[in-house]
């Protein structure tokens, strides 16, 4: 796969999965269910959504797109009862800034070292972008499962 193809593929995946995140959050008919945690389910769908927004704004928009985003990672997991409309607006703005940031990346940039060390070793920009896409998809699956479980467990017929 050429690097230009990789950039276009990543743009397609991020756009697709952020649209799916929007659909998942919209599918919670009862906003309170976004924030349910129970038993071994430690993170609500609302907090996972905030985490994904913070993650992508930090590592793509902030570092690569130079958006100036300042992350508050603790708030991603401690905030509760953020209105669904606010989450949806944040998803849309995140999608736009991610796509705009990816438009700024050159083919040569993909092989450069990612600007900050996130893991215990340095990685290339291309490696880290692929990691971020899989991270988004992982949590998207958790949100989907959370939605279906809470809708089923707490009385909705839409799962």
XYZ file of N, CA and C in Angstrom, residues 47-140:
282
model
N -18.688 8.307 28.888
C -17.277 8.517 29.200
C -16.365 7.972 28.103
N -16.739 6.849 27.499
C -15.936 6.342 26.376
C -15.980 7.302 25.197
N -17.136 7.902 24.962
C -17.254 8.896 23.895
C -16.342 10.093 24.187
N -16.391 10.601 25.408
C -15.517 11.718 25.784
C -14.040 11.335 25.650
N -13.726 10.109 26.013
C -12.350 9.629 25.898
C -11.900 9.604 24.435
N -12.735 9.119 23.555
C -12.376 9.086 22.129
C -12.202 10.488 21.573
N -13.068 11.387 21.966
C -12.964 12.780 21.524
C -11.646 13.386 22.010
N -11.324 13.172 23.270
C -10.070 13.694 23.818
C -8.858 13.075 23.166
N -8.908 11.773 22.957
C -7.802 11.038 22.348
C -7.502 11.538 20.943
N -8.517 11.623 20.104
C -8.308 12.043 18.711
C -7.927 13.513 18.609
N -8.528 14.336 19.464
C -8.164 15.760 19.456
C -6.731 15.970 19.927
N -6.281 15.141 20.841
C -4.921 15.262 21.351
C -3.902 14.797 20.327
N -4.061 13.561 19.872
C -3.009 12.910 19.090
C -3.041 13.193 17.598
N -4.207 13.515 17.063
C -4.258 13.863 15.635
C -4.366 15.373 15.468
N -5.432 15.963 16.028
C -5.645 17.401 15.834
C -4.579 18.236 16.528
N -4.264 17.904 17.769
C -3.304 18.699 18.525
C -1.881 18.538 18.044
N -1.430 17.292 17.956
C -0.026 17.039 17.603
C 0.244 17.189 16.108
N -0.600 16.608 15.279
C -0.340 16.637 13.838
C -0.977 17.839 13.149
N -2.173 18.213 13.606
C -2.874 19.341 12.985
C -2.581 20.673 13.626
N -1.854 20.650 14.743
C -1.465 21.872 15.464
C -2.681 22.723 15.840
N -3.747 22.059 16.319
C -4.988 22.763 16.668
C -4.898 23.520 17.988
N -3.926 23.174 18.815
C -3.814 23.814 20.121
C -4.676 23.162 21.190
N -5.260 22.019 20.887
C -6.122 21.313 21.842
C -5.340 20.955 23.102
N -5.968 21.211 24.253
C -5.389 20.854 25.546
C -6.302 19.795 26.172
N -5.735 18.648 26.448
C -6.515 17.513 26.932
C -6.675 17.548 28.451
N -7.868 17.148 28.884
C -8.137 16.911 30.296
C -8.601 15.459 30.405
N -7.644 14.537 30.406
C -7.956 13.112 30.364
C -8.769 12.666 31.573
N -8.481 13.225 32.737
C -9.247 12.847 33.929
C -10.740 13.154 33.747
N -11.051 14.288 33.131
C -12.451 14.672 32.917
C -13.156 13.717 31.953
N -12.396 13.130 31.039
C -12.998 12.187 30.091
C -13.679 11.038 30.829
N -13.152 10.682 31.982
C -13.684 9.552 32.737
C -14.462 9.964 33.988
N -14.373 11.243 34.371
C -15.067 11.674 35.590
C -16.331 12.486 35.310
N -16.403 13.132 34.169
C -17.613 13.895 33.855
C -18.795 12.946 33.741
N -19.959 13.411 34.144
C -21.191 12.625 34.047
C -22.303 13.527 33.524
N -23.265 12.919 32.909
C -24.488 13.603 32.477
C -24.248 14.776 31.534
N -23.230 14.671 30.707
C -23.046 15.644 29.630
C -24.216 15.426 28.665
N -24.923 16.469 28.289
C -26.074 16.276 27.403
C -25.683 15.574 26.096
N -26.576 14.722 25.638
C -26.338 13.985 24.399
C -26.063 14.946 23.254
N -26.775 16.050 23.199
C -26.568 17.024 22.119
C -25.142 17.570 22.135
N -24.586 17.754 23.325
C -23.208 18.233 23.437
C -22.215 17.169 22.959
N -22.460 15.911 23.328
C -21.608 14.827 22.836
C -21.637 14.765 21.311
N -22.835 14.879 20.751
C -22.969 14.812 19.285
C -22.237 15.969 18.608
N -22.316 17.165 19.178
C -21.583 18.316 18.632
C -20.078 18.096 18.715
N -19.621 17.527 19.824
C -18.195 17.252 19.987
C -17.717 16.198 18.988
N -18.544 15.201 18.722
C -18.178 14.183 17.732
C -18.022 14.828 16.364
N -18.966 15.670 15.989
C -18.905 16.315 14.672
C -17.684 17.226 14.536
N -17.415 18.011 15.566
C -16.248 18.902 15.479
C -14.956 18.093 15.480
N -14.929 16.985 16.217
C -13.751 16.118 16.224
C -13.544 15.501 14.852
N -14.619 15.040 14.244
C -14.509 14.454 12.910
C -13.910 15.469 11.934
N -14.383 16.678 11.981
C -13.895 17.694 11.051
C -12.424 18.019 11.292
N -12.030 18.181 12.546
C -10.641 18.540 12.833
C -9.700 17.371 12.531
N -10.165 16.129 12.719
C -9.348 14.962 12.374
C -9.131 14.915 10.859
N -10.212 15.070 10.108
C -10.080 15.025 8.646
C -9.218 16.177 8.135
N -9.396 17.364 8.697
C -8.569 18.516 8.300
C -7.099 18.264 8.635
N -6.844 17.674 9.781
C -5.470 17.382 10.191
C -4.840 16.347 9.274
N -5.591 15.317 8.915
C -5.062 14.303 8.013
C -4.780 14.880 6.631
N -5.541 15.900 6.224
C -5.283 16.567 4.947
C -3.938 17.287 4.949
N -3.457 17.660 6.123
C -2.187 18.379 6.238
C -0.973 17.455 6.230
N -1.207 16.168 6.393
C -0.100 15.217 6.477
C 0.373 14.853 5.081
N 1.660 14.964 4.873
C 2.229 14.585 3.579
C 2.604 13.111 3.599
N 2.820 12.585 2.438
C 3.263 11.196 2.308
C 4.558 10.989 3.085
N 5.442 11.954 3.033
C 6.722 11.866 3.745
C 6.533 11.902 5.263
N 5.527 12.640 5.715
C 5.274 12.750 7.157
C 4.955 11.397 7.787
N 4.341 10.513 7.029
C 3.942 9.215 7.581
C 5.123 8.403 8.088
N 6.274 8.572 7.462
C 7.449 7.786 7.862
C 8.296 8.481 8.923
N 7.917 9.706 9.269
C 8.635 10.419 10.321
C 8.255 9.855 11.679
N 9.076 10.169 12.656
C 8.793 9.764 14.026
C 7.626 10.597 14.552
N 6.675 9.920 15.226
C 5.566 10.648 15.842
C 6.153 11.618 16.866
N 5.624 12.857 16.953
C 6.270 13.911 17.756
C 6.448 13.622 19.244
N 5.609 12.807 19.827
C 5.763 12.502 21.254
C 5.793 10.991 21.456
N 6.432 10.594 22.529
C 6.480 9.168 22.860
C 5.249 8.828 23.681
N 4.416 7.958 23.137
C 3.171 7.591 23.805
C 3.304 6.210 24.434
N 3.927 5.328 23.741
C 4.165 3.988 24.256
C 5.543 4.005 24.921
N 6.086 2.863 25.156
C 7.401 2.818 25.788
C 8.524 2.906 24.770
N 8.147 3.202 23.530
C 9.148 3.388 22.480
C 8.583 4.347 21.444
N 9.432 4.930 20.692
C 9.019 5.834 19.623
C 8.404 5.035 18.482
N 7.457 5.670 17.764
C 6.834 5.029 16.610
C 6.800 6.016 15.451
N 6.470 5.515 14.288
C 6.268 6.397 13.136
C 4.858 6.986 13.206
N 4.667 8.050 12.469
C 3.343 8.660 12.371
C 2.354 7.644 11.809
N 2.741 6.899 10.775
C 1.825 5.925 10.176
C 1.422 4.852 11.181
N 2.369 4.332 11.930
C 2.051 3.319 12.946
C 1.063 3.883 13.954
N 1.325 5.087 14.429
C 0.477 5.647 15.472
C -0.923 5.962 14.958
N -1.039 6.406 13.714
C -2.367 6.660 13.144
C -3.173 5.369 13.017
N -2.505 4.296 12.612
C -3.198 3.001 12.543
C -3.629 2.578 13.950
N -2.750 2.770 14.924
C -3.115 2.474 16.315
C -4.355 3.265 16.737
N -4.398 4.559 16.418
C -5.531 5.395 16.809
C -6.828 4.924 16.149
N -6.744 4.477 14.909
C -7.941 3.961 14.224
C -8.450 2.690 14.905
N -7.526 1.818 15.302
C -7.957 0.583 15.967
C -8.459 0.871 17.387
N -7.870 1.841 18.039
C -8.318 2.265 19.368
C -9.751 2.792 19.295
N -10.032 3.621 18.301
C -11.381 4.141 18.091
C -12.357 2.988 17.879
N -11.979 2.056 17.030
C -12.865 0.941 16.725
C -13.102 0.053 17.942
N -12.072 -0.169 18.745
C -12.198 -0.972 19.972
C -13.245 -0.379 20.905
N -13.126 0.917 21.178
C -14.073 1.565 22.088
C -15.451 1.715 21.445
N -15.509 1.857 20.148
C -16.788 1.902 19.452
C -17.551 0.592 19.680
